[in-house]
Amino acid sequence: MRRTSFAEMQCPVARTLEHAGEWWSLLILRDAFHGLRRFDEFERSLGISPNSLTRRLAALVDAGLLRRSSYQDGPARFEYVLTDSGRDFLPVLLTLRNWGMAHDRPERPNFAVVDARTGEPVDAVLVDRGTGRELTSEDVAFVPTQDLSRTGDARI
Amino acid sequence: MRRTSFAEMQCPVARTLEHAGEWWSLLILRDAFHGLRRFDEFERSLGISPNSLTRRLAALVDAGLLRRSSYQDGPARFEYVLTDSGRDFLPVLLTLRNWGMAHDRPERPNFAVVDARTGEPVDAVLVDRGTGRELTSEDVAFVPTQDLSRTGDARI
């Protein structure tokens, strides 16, 4: 059952969800960040049927988040590699992870997030680039852009 | 069709997705951050059937992300308000939004994100709390915790 398309909405959140396709696709991206590349690696990690996985990988390739790369000829074999826009999903995965660690922490979290250079644990926090202040729901307001334009405010 | 449960996985990303339920639920949370509270407000914003909306609101209440609050007796009327753990979804929505603004920017983004006190636009960026450095996919590595424990490293 195909859900309604979010693509025509004027909301960048909805449009992003359209690209990511569905929950399983986010877990495929997560696995790609964990270093998985090959079909059977994703299959083993996710425990989904080959048909489902084929369809989801194809959708992520279509959306430009993964690219297919040949690693063997005769028979041809492909691996799936994050594109730049796929790699830009990292903050989404890290904020989902933070929520889970705060509100439904697994007994044995399967992966730790560390600094790639030092190996030190990373504590990802969302801040405002300008002020450096942490962004919580108290600090942020969503303003309809039509209200901004009505007052001649050009900020978007 | 109910998808496989992610709840038993030892991955905080998968478990978070289990709580959020499905894409539409994230858009309901987004609308709640935009200030919507009442059934007909969500219905108008999302354009989904009353049955679907009822089911999704109930799932978000069950997951503890929204709470139902009575605002009128006889006939009883309820509104839906973000809980603390619902409000903690803000960073997920802002990072989804950032991806959309970078990779599939709407012609007329419907909402701007501003500082609640100053009204200045907010530029949300994910940094490491310790170093203050922006976290991109080059800066971060995911390490299986079994490898950490094998080397006696207690960091998770």
Tab-separated table of C-alpha atoms in Angstrom:
chain	number	residue	atom	x	y	z
A	1	MET	CA	0.000	0.000	0.000
A	2	ARG	CA	1.588	3.252	-1.154
A	3	ARG	CA	1.015	6.140	1.187
A	4	THR	CA	0.205	9.658	0.032
A	5	SER	CA	3.159	11.517	-1.422
A	6	PHE	CA	4.648	14.254	0.750
A	7	ALA	CA	6.724	15.577	-2.148
A	8	GLU	CA	4.416	18.396	-3.172
A	9	MET	CA	4.140	19.783	0.359
A	10	GLN	CA	5.892	23.074	1.092
A	11	CYS	CA	7.410	21.595	4.232
A	12	PRO	CA	11.048	20.484	4.208
A	13	VAL	CA	10.354	17.889	6.930
A	14	ALA	CA	7.658	16.179	4.851
A	15	ARG	CA	9.790	16.281	1.730
A	16	THR	CA	12.722	14.722	3.548
A	17	LEU	CA	10.489	11.889	4.722
A	18	GLU	CA	9.452	11.357	1.118
A	19	HIS	CA	13.096	10.860	0.164
A	20	ALA	CA	13.874	8.487	2.986
A	21	GLY	CA	10.849	6.403	1.980
A	22	GLU	CA	10.081	4.501	5.165
A	23	TRP	CA	11.471	3.387	8.506
A	24	TRP	CA	13.407	0.453	7.043
A	25	SER	CA	15.202	2.851	4.742
A	26	LEU	CA	16.484	4.781	7.759
A	27	LEU	CA	17.818	1.527	9.202
A	28	ILE	CA	19.541	0.778	5.890
A	29	LEU	CA	21.172	4.225	6.062
A	30	ARG	CA	22.128	3.508	9.675
A	31	ASP	CA	23.737	0.229	8.584
A	32	ALA	CA	25.570	2.050	5.796
A	33	PHE	CA	27.000	4.415	8.432
A	34	HIS	CA	27.989	1.320	10.409
A	35	GLY	CA	30.064	0.295	7.400
A	36	LEU	CA	27.820	-2.247	5.682
A	37	ARG	CA	27.863	-2.220	1.875
A	38	ARG	CA	26.767	-5.539	0.473
A	39	PHE	CA	23.321	-6.955	-0.032
A	40	ASP	CA	23.875	-9.962	2.221
A	41	GLU	CA	25.318	-7.750	4.967
A	42	PHE	CA	22.177	-5.598	4.995
A	43	GLU	CA	20.006	-8.717	4.792
A	44	ARG	CA	21.702	-10.286	7.805
A	45	SER	CA	21.574	-7.073	9.829
A	46	LEU	CA	17.934	-6.249	9.127
A	47	GLY	CA	16.349	-9.679	8.874
A	48	ILE	CA	14.034	-8.657	6.044
A	49	SER	CA	13.172	-10.608	2.914
A	50	PRO	CA	15.442	-10.263	-0.130
A	51	ASN	CA	12.508	-8.829	-2.093
A	52	SER	CA	11.867	-6.104	0.452
A	53	LEU	CA	15.534	-5.275	0.717
A	54	THR	CA	15.922	-5.098	-3.084
A	55	ARG	CA	13.008	-2.707	-3.313
A	56	ARG	CA	14.235	-0.504	-0.492
A	57	LEU	CA	17.806	-0.323	-1.748
A	58	ALA	CA	16.509	0.608	-5.200
A	59	ALA	CA	14.363	3.376	-3.696
A	60	LEU	CA	17.351	4.783	-1.794
A	61	VAL	CA	19.416	4.715	-4.979
A	62	ASP	CA	16.569	6.470	-6.858
A	63	ALA	CA	16.364	9.089	-4.104
A	64	GLY	CA	20.105	9.690	-4.461
A	65	LEU	CA	20.981	8.648	-0.889
A	66	LEU	CA	22.914	5.526	-1.911
A	67	ARG	CA	24.775	4.693	-5.090
A	68	ARG	CA	25.348	1.265	-6.537
A	69	SER	CA	28.955	0.452	-7.181
A	70	SER	CA	30.239	-2.640	-8.941
A	71	TYR	CA	32.824	-4.627	-7.017
A	72	GLN	CA	32.961	-7.787	-9.133
A	73	ASP	CA	32.379	-8.813	-12.755
A	74	GLY	CA	30.944	-12.140	-14.033
A	75	PRO	CA	28.671	-12.487	-12.171
A	76	ALA	CA	28.362	-8.751	-11.566
A	77	ARG	CA	28.155	-7.837	-7.893
A	78	PHE	CA	27.249	-4.474	-6.470
A	79	GLU	CA	27.713	-2.743	-3.203
A	80	TYR	CA	25.745	0.201	-1.874
A	81	VAL	CA	27.622	3.290	-0.795
A	82	LEU	CA	26.355	6.482	0.841
A	83	THR	CA	26.307	9.501	-1.463
A	84	ASP	CA	26.997	12.991	-0.145
A	85	SER	CA	23.297	13.587	0.421
A	86	GLY	CA	23.059	10.187	2.133
A	87	ARG	CA	25.961	11.144	4.410
A	88	ASP	CA	24.071	14.342	5.242
A	89	PHE	CA	21.517	12.133	6.978
A	90	LEU	CA	23.971	11.600	9.833
A	91	PRO	CA	22.450	14.325	12.081
A	92	VAL	CA	18.989	12.786	11.649
A	93	LEU	CA	20.276	9.385	12.765
A	94	LEU	CA	22.225	10.850	15.679
A	95	THR	CA	19.226	12.812	16.968
A	96	LEU	CA	16.995	9.734	16.641
A	97	ARG	CA	19.679	7.855	18.546
A	98	ASN	CA	19.819	10.493	21.283
A	99	TRP	CA	16.068	10.315	21.779
A	100	GLY	CA	16.272	6.535	22.088
A	101	MET	CA	19.167	6.691	24.540
A	102	ALA	CA	17.245	9.188	26.673
A	103	HIS	CA	13.780	7.653	26.574
A	104	ASP	CA	14.095	3.957	25.720
A	105	ARG	CA	17.695	3.043	26.264
A	106	PRO	CA	18.511	-0.506	25.148
A	107	GLU	CA	20.070	-2.784	27.760
A	108	ARG	CA	23.104	-3.210	25.567
A	109	PRO	CA	23.268	-0.448	22.951
A	110	ASN	CA	24.783	-2.146	19.928
A	111	PHE	CA	26.994	0.705	18.735
A	112	ALA	CA	28.852	3.576	20.340
A	113	VAL	CA	29.392	6.888	18.532
A	114	VAL	CA	32.975	8.077	18.783
A	115	ASP	CA	35.202	10.790	17.361
A	116	ALA	CA	36.711	9.323	14.189
A	117	ARG	CA	40.155	10.698	15.019
A	118	THR	CA	40.475	10.346	18.775
A	119	GLY	CA	38.106	7.453	19.475
A	120	GLU	CA	36.605	9.489	22.305
A	121	PRO	CA	32.842	9.165	22.802
A	122	VAL	CA	30.792	11.824	21.065
A	123	ASP	CA	27.920	13.621	22.771
A	124	ALA	CA	25.913	15.062	19.886
A	125	VAL	CA	23.938	18.178	20.746
A	126	LEU	CA	21.976	20.520	18.511
A	127	VAL	CA	22.960	24.162	18.913
A	128	ASP	CA	22.318	27.422	17.109
A	129	ARG	CA	25.344	28.135	14.940
A	130	GLY	CA	25.158	31.844	15.677
A	131	THR	CA	24.856	31.818	19.467
A	132	GLY	CA	26.219	28.345	20.251
A	133	ARG	CA	23.228	27.795	22.553
A	134	GLU	CA	21.664	24.340	22.816
A	135	LEU	CA	18.309	24.200	21.040
A	136	THR	CA	15.491	22.813	23.125
A	137	SER	CA	11.800	23.202	22.498
A	138	GLU	CA	11.755	26.233	24.819
A	139	ASP	CA	14.317	28.099	22.719
A	140	VAL	CA	12.773	27.692	19.325
A	141	ALA	CA	9.596	28.936	17.682
A	142	PHE	CA	8.111	28.019	14.333
A	143	VAL	CA	6.704	30.996	12.486
A	144	PRO	CA	4.557	30.657	9.358
A	145	THR	CA	6.520	32.329	6.588
A	146	GLN	CA	3.355	34.049	5.360
A	147	ASP	CA	3.315	35.930	8.678
A	148	LEU	CA	6.917	36.975	8.174
A	149	SER	CA	6.251	38.237	4.659
A	150	ARG	CA	3.131	40.074	5.831
A	151	THR	CA	5.272	42.140	8.195
A	152	GLY	CA	7.914	42.673	5.525
A	153	ASP	CA	10.319	40.382	7.336
A	154	ALA	CA	12.517	38.737	4.735
A	155	ARG	CA	14.056	36.096	7.019
A	156	ILE	CA	13.401	32.526	6.067
B	1	MET	CA	-0.339	-4.149	7.387
B	2	ARG	CA	1.692	-3.988	10.586
B	3	ARG	CA	5.410	-3.922	10.039
B	4	THR	CA	7.884	-5.881	12.105
B	5	SER	CA	8.469	-4.452	15.548
B	6	PHE	CA	11.792	-2.706	16.095
B	7	ALA	CA	11.247	-2.609	19.856
B	8	GLU	CA	13.328	-5.636	20.725
B	9	MET	CA	16.349	-4.454	18.755
B	10	GLN	CA	19.371	-3.292	20.747
B	11	CYS	CA	19.619	-0.192	18.570
B	12	PRO	CA	18.342	3.129	19.927
B	13	VAL	CA	17.595	4.371	16.400
B	14	ALA	CA	15.309	1.437	15.645
B	15	ARG	CA	13.595	1.729	19.007
B	16	THR	CA	12.942	5.416	18.496
B	17	LEU	CA	11.329	4.671	15.140
B	18	GLU	CA	9.100	2.148	16.897
B	19	HIS	CA	7.876	4.903	19.228
B	20	ALA	CA	7.250	7.397	16.476
B	21	GLY	CA	5.202	4.794	14.639
B	22	GLU	CA	5.290	6.044	11.066
B	23	TRP	CA	5.962	9.056	8.885
B	24	TRP	CA	2.548	10.600	9.499
B	25	SER	CA	3.250	10.548	13.209
B	26	LEU	CA	6.335	12.698	12.667
B	27	LEU	CA	4.185	15.194	10.767
B	28	ILE	CA	1.694	15.222	13.646
B	29	LEU	CA	4.576	15.994	16.019
B	30	ARG	CA	5.750	18.694	13.610
B	31	ASP	CA	2.253	20.206	13.637
B	32	ALA	CA	2.219	20.070	17.428
B	33	PHE	CA	5.468	22.059	17.443
B	34	HIS	CA	3.775	24.483	15.058
B	35	GLY	CA	1.169	25.035	17.769
B	36	LEU	CA	-1.708	22.813	16.616
B	37	ARG	CA	-3.651	21.012	19.338
B	38	ARG	CA	-7.120	20.088	18.168
B	39	PHE	CA	-8.278	17.194	16.060
B	40	ASP	CA	-9.725	19.382	13.309
B	41	GLU	CA	-6.545	21.466	13.168
B	42	PHE	CA	-4.428	18.360	12.559
B	43	GLU	CA	-7.001	17.056	10.085
B	44	ARG	CA	-6.925	20.254	8.074
B	45	SER	CA	-3.133	20.459	8.120
B	46	LEU	CA	-2.489	16.848	7.147
B	47	GLY	CA	-5.386	16.082	4.862
B	48	ILE	CA	-5.803	12.538	6.158
B	49	SER	CA	-9.012	10.716	6.989
B	50	PRO	CA	-10.495	11.114	10.492
B	51	ASN	CA	-10.034	7.370	11.061
B	52	SER	CA	-6.346	7.478	10.229
B	53	LEU	CA	-5.819	10.572	12.322
B	54	THR	CA	-7.643	9.052	15.301
B	55	ARG	CA	-5.478	5.942	15.108
B	56	ARG	CA	-2.248	7.899	14.806
B	57	LEU	CA	-3.053	10.308	17.622
B	58	ALA	CA	-3.933	7.340	19.859
B	59	ALA	CA	-0.611	5.669	19.001
B	60	LEU	CA	1.313	8.839	19.875
B	61	VAL	CA	-0.567	9.078	23.181
B	62	ASP	CA	0.206	5.387	23.883
B	63	ALA	CA	3.871	5.997	23.084
B	64	GLY	CA	3.896	8.892	25.555
B	65	LEU	CA	4.776	11.565	22.976
B	66	LEU	CA	1.419	13.373	23.191
B	67	ARG	CA	-1.080	13.607	26.001
B	68	ARG	CA	-4.797	14.104	25.683
B	69	SER	CA	-6.137	17.048	27.608
B	70	SER	CA	-9.785	17.937	28.046
B	71	TYR	CA	-10.698	21.480	27.068
B	72	GLN	CA	-14.496	21.240	27.108
B	73	ASP	CA	-17.210	19.211	28.893
B	74	GLY	CA	-20.565	18.081	27.445
B	75	PRO	CA	-19.735	17.119	24.777
B	76	ALA	CA	-16.213	16.347	25.968
B	77	ARG	CA	-13.505	17.751	23.707
B	78	PHE	CA	-9.831	16.958	23.841
B	79	GLU	CA	-6.711	18.547	22.605
B	80	TYR	CA	-3.344	16.915	22.067
B	81	VAL	CA	-0.310	18.386	23.762
B	82	LEU	CA	3.360	17.432	23.480
B	83	THR	CA	4.757	15.656	26.534
B	84	ASP	CA	8.347	16.160	27.647
B	85	SER	CA	9.464	13.170	25.615
B	86	GLY	CA	7.466	14.487	22.652
B	87	ARG	CA	9.211	17.851	22.989
B	88	ASP	CA	12.523	15.992	22.970
B	89	PHE	CA	11.766	15.093	19.349
B	90	LEU	CA	12.572	18.669	18.342
B	91	PRO	CA	16.175	17.896	17.286
B	92	VAL	CA	14.941	15.052	15.054
B	93	LEU	CA	12.510	17.391	13.292
B	94	LEU	CA	15.109	20.149	12.951
B	95	THR	CA	17.697	17.801	11.431
B	96	LEU	CA	15.090	16.390	9.030
B	97	ARG	CA	14.244	19.984	8.154
B	98	ASN	CA	17.894	20.865	7.555
B	99	TRP	CA	18.315	17.940	5.174
B	100	GLY	CA	15.242	19.052	3.246
B	101	MET	CA	16.388	22.668	3.085
B	102	ALA	CA	19.792	21.542	1.779
B	103	HIS	CA	18.717	18.858	-0.680
B	104	ASP	CA	15.103	19.476	-1.688
B	105	ARG	CA	14.305	23.003	-0.655
B	106	PRO	CA	10.632	23.883	-1.161
B	107	GLU	CA	9.910	26.937	-3.286
B	108	ARG	CA	8.146	28.575	-0.370
B	109	PRO	CA	9.148	26.872	2.904
B	110	ASN	CA	6.000	27.045	5.011
B	111	PHE	CA	7.641	27.780	8.362
B	112	ALA	CA	10.754	29.536	9.570
B	113	VAL	CA	12.597	28.450	12.714
B	114	VAL	CA	13.429	31.379	14.952
B	115	ASP	CA	14.817	32.032	18.420
B	116	ALA	CA	11.802	32.097	20.740
B	117	ARG	CA	13.107	35.148	22.589
B	118	THR	CA	14.723	37.287	19.919
B	119	GLY	CA	12.821	36.219	16.809
B	120	GLU	CA	16.145	35.873	15.022
B	121	PRO	CA	16.445	32.979	12.562
B	122	VAL	CA	17.995	29.842	14.015
B	123	ASP	CA	20.646	27.839	12.186
B	124	ALA	CA	20.558	24.445	13.883
B	125	VAL	CA	23.816	22.530	13.757
B	126	LEU	CA	24.830	19.297	15.453
B	127	VAL	CA	28.058	19.585	17.426
B	128	ASP	CA	29.972	17.511	19.938
B	129	ARG	CA	29.190	18.884	23.371
B	130	GLY	CA	32.746	18.328	24.540
B	131	THR	CA	34.704	19.892	21.693
B	132	GLY	CA	32.038	22.146	20.161
B	133	ARG	CA	33.018	20.816	16.729
B	134	GLU	CA	30.341	20.319	14.071
B	135	LEU	CA	29.588	16.637	13.538
B	136	THR	CA	29.729	15.535	9.935
B	137	SER	CA	30.031	11.998	8.659
B	138	GLU	CA	33.824	12.435	8.452
B	139	ASP	CA	34.116	13.237	12.154
B	140	VAL	CA	32.146	10.369	13.572
B	141	ALA	CA	32.635	6.615	13.693
B	142	PHE	CA	30.240	3.928	14.862
B	143	VAL	CA	31.951	1.226	16.887
B	144	PRO	CA	30.222	-2.033	17.827
B	145	THR	CA	30.056	-2.038	21.609
B	146	GLN	CA	31.142	-5.683	21.683
B	147	ASP	CA	34.473	-4.519	20.243
B	148	LEU	CA	34.762	-1.881	22.964
B	149	SER	CA	34.030	-4.373	25.731
B	150	ARG	CA	36.438	-6.886	24.221
B	151	THR	CA	39.243	-4.363	24.673
B	152	GLY	CA	38.050	-3.487	28.158
B	153	ASP	CA	36.860	-0.088	27.016
B	154	ALA	CA	33.890	0.877	29.168
B	155	ARG	CA	32.732	3.825	27.088
B	156	ILE	CA	29.295	3.530	25.589
